[in-house]
Amino acid sequence: MTSISMPGHDRASLFSAPRDAAMVAPSILSADFGRLEVECKAVLDQGADLLHLDVMDGHFVPNLSMGPALCASLRRHFPNTFLDVHMMVTHPGDFIEPFAKAGADHFTIHVECEEDPQSLADAIRQSGMTAGLAIKPDTDFSRMEPLIDSFDLLLVMSVHPGFSGQAFIPEVLETTRRLKAMIGPNQHIQMDGGVDPKTAIECRQAGCDVLVAASAIFKQDDYRQAIAEIRGS
Ligand code: DX5
Ligand code: ZN
């Protein structure tokens, strides 16, 4: 099976150390699932920094997507690639160990889930992954604010989660700016939803350094150009 080596990408510290340039994280939600290995290899060969896995339970969001088995399969095919799991599920705690065993490097939960984010952050770290906290566009920032120091990455949702291909909600740029003023040098801000070469400019200016994009990469003919433009390089 194909495996790729990405020197310069230290899996262990991708989201827990400062980095010079913005990172581009293709969300495989818009990949052709029948050709998933080929699609993932293509985006990684053409400049992607990591892979973003959108996990949905049909309850927290009105859609179903992927689970630990798919993560394990990607880990076998891409042993050196950083796998970033975004849990759009009501009870993410149930899936920390399954995803850690499946080879995930990072695990983002939602502040709106029905569990205690602080306890989840501790459990995620104990399992060997870095921890992320996501906030939906309509959720009051005061719910995220007291938890910021406990997470390696803060994810600002720029669409209502559940589906790729939606329009970017610009109001979340203000949340990003507030976060940027509050985080430390080892923490990261990720934007997810409606990110394309145009909206990515505003995201980067607001302080976001990890840009997730599904349709703006996988629905394009030229992955290399799409990734470079989103990164701003
Ligand atoms: C939305 C997911 C996103 C989504 C992004 O629920 O969390 O990662 O796939 O899709 P685009 O980039 O097409 O908006
Ligand atoms: Zn996502």
mmCIF file of C-alpha atoms and ligand atoms in Angstrom:
data_model
loop_
_atom_site.group_PDB
_atom_site.id
_atom_site.type_symbol
_atom_site.label_atom_id
_atom_site.label_comp_id
_atom_site.label_asym_id
_atom_site.label_seq_id
_atom_site.Cartn_x
_atom_site.Cartn_y
_atom_site.Cartn_z
ATOM 1 C CA MET A 1 0.000 0.000 0.000
ATOM 2 C CA THR A 2 1.074 3.564 -0.607
ATOM 3 C CA SER A 3 2.644 5.472 2.212
ATOM 4 C CA ILE A 4 4.142 8.890 2.105
ATOM 5 C CA SER A 5 6.864 10.465 4.097
ATOM 6 C CA MET A 6 6.624 14.135 5.002
ATOM 7 C CA PRO A 7 9.900 15.283 6.503
ATOM 8 C CA GLY A 8 9.460 18.606 8.238
ATOM 9 C CA HIS A 9 6.083 17.557 9.631
ATOM 10 C CA ASP A 10 6.578 16.350 13.151
ATOM 11 C CA ARG A 11 3.298 14.600 13.893
ATOM 12 C CA ALA A 12 3.769 14.884 17.629
ATOM 13 C CA SER A 13 3.951 18.655 17.719
ATOM 14 C CA LEU A 14 1.986 19.949 14.754
ATOM 15 C CA PHE A 15 -0.698 21.557 16.943
ATOM 16 C CA SER A 16 1.382 22.080 20.095
ATOM 17 C CA ALA A 17 4.265 24.217 18.880
ATOM 18 C CA PRO A 18 4.545 27.494 16.975
ATOM 19 C CA ARG A 19 4.791 27.275 13.194
ATOM 20 C CA ASP A 20 5.872 29.888 10.676
ATOM 21 C CA ALA A 21 3.265 29.527 7.943
ATOM 22 C CA ALA A 22 -0.462 28.890 7.959
ATOM 23 C CA MET A 23 -1.373 25.211 7.720
ATOM 24 C CA VAL A 24 -3.886 23.888 5.197
ATOM 25 C CA ALA A 25 -6.080 21.015 6.345
ATOM 26 C CA PRO A 26 -8.199 19.384 3.621
ATOM 27 C CA SER A 27 -11.437 17.997 5.032
ATOM 28 C CA ILE A 28 -11.923 14.595 3.420
ATOM 29 C CA LEU A 29 -15.686 15.059 3.690
ATOM 30 C CA SER A 30 -15.666 16.333 0.103
ATOM 31 C CA ALA A 31 -13.271 13.683 -1.227
ATOM 32 C CA ASP A 32 -14.470 10.894 -3.483
ATOM 33 C CA PHE A 33 -14.828 8.138 -0.856
ATOM 34 C CA GLY A 34 -14.454 5.466 -3.509
ATOM 35 C CA ARG A 35 -10.977 6.770 -4.291
ATOM 36 C CA LEU A 36 -10.058 7.949 -0.825
ATOM 37 C CA GLU A 37 -6.441 6.769 -0.755
ATOM 38 C CA VAL A 38 -5.746 8.371 -4.138
ATOM 39 C CA GLU A 39 -7.465 11.595 -3.111
ATOM 40 C CA CYS A 40 -5.589 11.840 0.193
ATOM 41 C CA LYS A 41 -2.243 11.095 -1.436
ATOM 42 C CA ALA A 42 -2.936 13.761 -4.041
ATOM 43 C CA VAL A 43 -3.646 16.563 -1.547
ATOM 44 C CA LEU A 44 -0.674 15.580 0.625
ATOM 45 C CA ASP A 45 1.664 15.423 -2.354
ATOM 46 C CA GLN A 46 0.381 18.820 -3.437
ATOM 47 C CA GLY A 47 1.026 20.710 -0.247
ATOM 48 C CA ALA A 48 -1.541 19.802 2.407
ATOM 49 C CA ASP A 49 -0.131 19.787 5.944
ATOM 50 C CA LEU A 50 -2.511 17.224 7.432
ATOM 51 C CA LEU A 51 -5.896 15.554 6.940
ATOM 52 C CA HIS A 52 -9.070 16.742 8.692
ATOM 53 C CA LEU A 53 -11.679 14.071 9.494
ATOM 54 C CA ASP A 54 -15.236 15.294 10.138
ATOM 55 C CA VAL A 55 -17.025 12.852 12.425
ATOM 56 C CA MET A 56 -20.837 13.214 12.646
ATOM 57 C CA ASP A 57 -23.345 11.197 14.660
ATOM 58 C CA GLY A 58 -26.689 12.172 13.097
ATOM 59 C CA HIS A 59 -27.660 13.739 16.442
ATOM 60 C CA PHE A 60 -25.335 16.661 17.188
ATOM 61 C CA VAL A 61 -25.576 17.461 13.473
ATOM 62 C CA PRO A 62 -28.112 16.162 10.934
ATOM 63 C CA ASN A 63 -25.637 14.016 9.010
ATOM 64 C CA LEU A 64 -23.581 10.838 9.334
ATOM 65 C CA SER A 65 -20.025 10.548 8.141
ATOM 66 C CA MET A 66 -17.072 8.481 9.351
ATOM 67 C CA GLY A 67 -15.687 6.702 12.404
ATOM 68 C CA PRO A 68 -12.558 5.128 13.933
ATOM 69 C CA ALA A 69 -12.330 2.356 11.312
ATOM 70 C CA LEU A 70 -11.751 4.891 8.592
ATOM 71 C CA CYS A 71 -9.173 6.690 10.727
ATOM 72 C CA ALA A 72 -7.330 3.381 11.293
ATOM 73 C CA SER A 73 -7.357 2.710 7.589
ATOM 74 C CA LEU A 74 -5.891 6.134 6.817
ATOM 75 C CA ARG A 75 -3.242 5.597 9.477
ATOM 76 C CA ARG A 76 -2.168 2.338 7.791
ATOM 77 C CA HIS A 77 -1.929 3.976 4.381
ATOM 78 C CA PHE A 78 -0.389 7.260 5.614
ATOM 79 C CA PRO A 79 1.824 6.418 8.599
ATOM 80 C CA ASN A 80 3.470 9.850 8.773
ATOM 81 C CA THR A 81 0.456 12.069 8.181
ATOM 82 C CA PHE A 82 -1.095 14.115 10.967
ATOM 83 C CA LEU A 83 -4.754 13.089 11.402
ATOM 84 C CA ASP A 84 -6.991 15.794 12.877
ATOM 85 C CA VAL A 85 -10.380 14.518 14.057
ATOM 86 C CA HIS A 86 -13.287 16.972 14.447
ATOM 87 C CA MET A 87 -16.022 15.432 16.583
ATOM 88 C CA MET A 88 -19.467 16.777 15.729
ATOM 89 C CA VAL A 89 -21.102 14.352 18.143
ATOM 90 C CA THR A 90 -23.133 14.670 21.340
ATOM 91 C CA HIS A 91 -20.932 12.336 23.446
ATOM 92 C CA PRO A 92 -17.342 12.657 22.223
ATOM 93 C CA GLY A 93 -15.905 11.084 25.390
ATOM 94 C CA ASP A 94 -17.045 7.658 24.177
ATOM 95 C CA PHE A 95 -14.729 7.942 21.193
ATOM 96 C CA ILE A 96 -11.457 9.243 22.643
ATOM 97 C CA GLU A 97 -9.899 5.816 23.113
ATOM 98 C CA PRO A 98 -11.232 4.349 19.839
ATOM 99 C CA PHE A 99 -9.740 7.232 17.849
ATOM 100 C CA ALA A 100 -6.472 7.210 19.808
ATOM 101 C CA LYS A 101 -6.140 3.489 19.060
ATOM 102 C CA ALA A 102 -7.020 4.189 15.428
ATOM 103 C CA GLY A 103 -3.984 6.465 15.181
ATOM 104 C CA ALA A 104 -5.542 9.922 15.426
ATOM 105 C CA ASP A 105 -3.125 12.680 16.427
ATOM 106 C CA HIS A 106 -5.608 15.349 17.418
ATOM 107 C CA PHE A 107 -9.184 15.317 18.736
ATOM 108 C CA THR A 108 -11.454 18.381 18.706
ATOM 109 C CA ILE A 109 -14.685 18.395 20.715
ATOM 110 C CA HIS A 110 -17.482 20.981 20.646
ATOM 111 C CA VAL A 111 -18.162 23.284 23.569
ATOM 112 C CA GLU A 112 -21.862 22.564 22.856
ATOM 113 C CA CYS A 113 -21.543 18.799 23.444
ATOM 114 C CA GLU A 114 -23.283 17.199 26.422
ATOM 115 C CA GLU A 115 -20.108 16.463 28.386
ATOM 116 C CA ASP A 116 -17.631 18.475 30.464
ATOM 117 C CA PRO A 117 -15.022 19.960 28.089
ATOM 118 C CA GLN A 118 -12.383 20.298 30.820
ATOM 119 C CA SER A 119 -12.566 16.587 31.714
ATOM 120 C CA LEU A 120 -12.512 15.697 28.044
ATOM 121 C CA ALA A 121 -9.388 17.798 27.469
ATOM 122 C CA ASP A 122 -7.610 15.854 30.212
ATOM 123 C CA ALA A 123 -8.748 12.497 28.802
ATOM 124 C CA ILE A 124 -7.707 13.452 25.271
ATOM 125 C CA ARG A 125 -4.220 14.403 26.437
ATOM 126 C CA GLN A 126 -3.896 11.233 28.528
ATOM 127 C CA SER A 127 -4.671 9.215 25.405
ATOM 128 C CA GLY A 128 -1.695 10.841 23.651
ATOM 129 C CA MET A 129 -3.555 13.230 21.334
ATOM 130 C CA THR A 130 -3.608 17.016 21.342
ATOM 131 C CA ALA A 131 -6.949 18.578 22.254
ATOM 132 C CA GLY A 132 -9.152 21.038 20.401
ATOM 133 C CA LEU A 133 -12.287 22.966 21.375
ATOM 134 C CA ALA A 134 -14.776 24.046 18.707
ATOM 135 C CA ILE A 135 -17.529 26.646 18.829
ATOM 136 C CA LYS A 136 -20.531 26.941 16.500
ATOM 137 C CA PRO A 137 -21.263 30.318 14.870
ATOM 138 C CA ASP A 138 -24.275 31.142 17.092
ATOM 139 C CA THR A 139 -22.818 30.052 20.432
ATOM 140 C CA ASP A 140 -21.914 32.755 22.928
ATOM 141 C CA PHE A 141 -18.144 33.181 23.171
ATOM 142 C CA SER A 142 -18.421 33.248 26.978
ATOM 143 C CA ARG A 143 -18.823 29.450 26.882
ATOM 144 C CA MET A 144 -15.412 28.998 25.265
ATOM 145 C CA GLU A 145 -13.528 31.762 27.045
ATOM 146 C CA PRO A 146 -12.848 30.052 30.416
ATOM 147 C CA LEU A 147 -11.648 26.887 28.693
ATOM 148 C CA ILE A 148 -9.141 28.363 26.264
ATOM 149 C CA ASP A 149 -6.024 27.589 28.304
ATOM 150 C CA SER A 150 -6.902 23.883 28.454
ATOM 151 C CA PHE A 151 -6.746 23.301 24.710
ATOM 152 C CA ASP A 152 -4.001 23.221 22.070
ATOM 153 C CA LEU A 153 -6.325 24.404 19.326
ATOM 154 C CA LEU A 154 -9.473 26.500 19.180
ATOM 155 C CA LEU A 155 -11.757 25.785 16.238
ATOM 156 C CA VAL A 156 -14.037 28.578 15.048
ATOM 157 C CA MET A 157 -16.861 27.143 12.942
ATOM 158 C CA SER A 158 -17.617 29.482 10.053
ATOM 159 C CA VAL A 159 -20.707 27.533 8.922
ATOM 160 C CA HIS A 160 -23.391 25.652 10.824
ATOM 161 C CA PRO A 161 -21.746 22.238 11.088
ATOM 162 C CA GLY A 162 -23.004 19.190 9.250
ATOM 163 C CA PHE A 163 -22.326 19.702 5.587
ATOM 164 C CA SER A 164 -19.594 20.943 3.332
ATOM 165 C CA GLY A 165 -20.187 23.484 0.584
ATOM 166 C CA GLN A 166 -21.909 26.185 2.670
ATOM 167 C CA ALA A 167 -21.195 29.922 2.585
ATOM 168 C CA PHE A 168 -18.689 31.450 5.036
ATOM 169 C CA ILE A 169 -20.283 33.386 7.931
ATOM 170 C CA PRO A 170 -18.096 36.531 8.291
ATOM 171 C CA GLU A 171 -19.306 37.400 11.806
ATOM 172 C CA VAL A 172 -17.047 34.670 13.207
ATOM 173 C CA LEU A 173 -13.974 36.694 12.284
ATOM 174 C CA GLU A 174 -14.631 38.765 15.402
ATOM 175 C CA THR A 175 -14.489 35.590 17.533
ATOM 176 C CA THR A 176 -11.188 34.766 15.850
ATOM 177 C CA ARG A 177 -9.727 38.184 16.637
ATOM 178 C CA ARG A 178 -10.759 37.871 20.277
ATOM 179 C CA LEU A 179 -9.202 34.433 20.502
ATOM 180 C CA LYS A 180 -5.998 35.610 18.870
ATOM 181 C CA ALA A 181 -5.567 38.210 21.597
ATOM 182 C CA MET A 182 -5.980 35.557 24.285
ATOM 183 C CA ILE A 183 -3.970 32.515 23.180
ATOM 184 C CA GLY A 184 -0.337 31.646 23.875
ATOM 185 C CA PRO A 185 2.431 31.048 21.327
ATOM 186 C CA ASN A 186 1.920 27.268 21.271
ATOM 187 C CA GLN A 187 -1.830 27.430 20.670
ATOM 188 C CA HIS A 188 -3.547 27.475 17.293
ATOM 189 C CA ILE A 189 -6.773 28.830 15.805
ATOM 190 C CA GLN A 190 -8.523 26.757 13.162
ATOM 191 C CA MET A 191 -11.267 27.985 10.836
ATOM 192 C CA ASP A 192 -13.672 25.455 9.367
ATOM 193 C CA GLY A 193 -16.460 26.047 6.864
ATOM 194 C CA GLY A 194 -16.656 28.016 3.652
ATOM 195 C CA VAL A 195 -12.900 28.604 3.585
ATOM 196 C CA ASP A 196 -11.672 29.327 0.064
ATOM 197 C CA PRO A 197 -8.823 31.426 -1.369
ATOM 198 C CA LYS A 198 -10.830 34.655 -0.784
ATOM 199 C CA THR A 199 -12.212 34.020 2.697
ATOM 200 C CA ALA A 200 -8.859 32.537 3.765
ATOM 201 C CA ILE A 201 -7.294 35.993 3.447
ATOM 202 C CA GLU A 202 -9.647 37.377 6.078
ATOM 203 C CA CYS A 203 -9.186 34.303 8.265
ATOM 204 C CA ARG A 204 -5.419 34.663 8.262
ATOM 205 C CA GLN A 205 -5.643 38.398 8.914
ATOM 206 C CA ALA A 206 -7.891 37.725 11.910
ATOM 207 C CA GLY A 207 -5.291 35.384 13.390
ATOM 208 C CA CYS A 208 -6.291 31.960 12.163
ATOM 209 C CA ASP A 209 -3.353 29.664 11.333
ATOM 210 C CA VAL A 210 -5.032 26.346 10.484
ATOM 211 C CA LEU A 211 -7.383 26.541 7.516
ATOM 212 C CA VAL A 212 -9.793 23.667 6.900
ATOM 213 C CA ALA A 213 -11.301 23.373 3.437
ATOM 214 C CA ALA A 214 -13.339 20.598 1.863
ATOM 215 C CA SER A 215 -15.033 21.804 -1.327
ATOM 216 C CA ALA A 216 -12.500 24.572 -2.048
ATOM 217 C CA ILE A 217 -9.877 21.824 -2.425
ATOM 218 C CA PHE A 218 -11.518 18.532 -3.415
ATOM 219 C CA LYS A 219 -14.008 20.110 -5.842
ATOM 220 C CA GLN A 220 -11.204 21.865 -7.747
ATOM 221 C CA ASP A 221 -9.189 20.454 -10.639
ATOM 222 C CA ASP A 222 -5.851 21.780 -9.389
ATOM 223 C CA TYR A 223 -5.283 20.776 -5.759
ATOM 224 C CA ARG A 224 -1.830 22.369 -5.621
ATOM 225 C CA GLN A 225 -3.119 25.782 -6.656
ATOM 226 C CA ALA A 226 -6.097 25.616 -4.308
ATOM 227 C CA ILE A 227 -3.917 24.680 -1.330
ATOM 228 C CA ALA A 228 -1.299 27.343 -2.110
ATOM 229 C CA GLU A 229 -3.942 30.058 -2.478
ATOM 230 C CA ILE A 230 -5.657 29.114 0.786
ATOM 231 C CA ARG A 231 -2.288 29.171 2.576
ATOM 232 C CA GLY A 232 -1.549 32.555 1.010
ATOM 233 C CA SER A 233 1.703 31.419 -0.556
HETATM 234 C C1 DX5 B 1 -18.645 21.136 8.430
HETATM 235 C C2 DX5 B 1 -17.309 20.440 8.584
HETATM 236 C C3 DX5 B 1 -16.320 21.043 7.678
HETATM 237 C C4 DX5 B 1 -16.749 20.974 6.255
HETATM 238 C C5 DX5 B 1 -16.097 22.069 5.487
HETATM 239 O O1 DX5 B 1 -19.589 20.545 9.181
HETATM 240 O O2 DX5 B 1 -16.819 20.521 9.882
HETATM 241 O O3 DX5 B 1 -15.015 20.512 7.858
HETATM 242 O O4 DX5 B 1 -16.487 19.736 5.694
HETATM 243 O O5 DX5 B 1 -16.581 22.051 4.194
HETATM 244 P P1 DX5 B 1 -16.381 23.296 3.213
HETATM 245 O O6 DX5 B 1 -14.917 23.623 3.232
HETATM 246 O O7 DX5 B 1 -16.839 22.798 1.886
HETATM 247 O O8 DX5 B 1 -17.222 24.388 3.751
HETATM 248 ZN ZN ZN B 2 -14.484 20.016 10.362
#
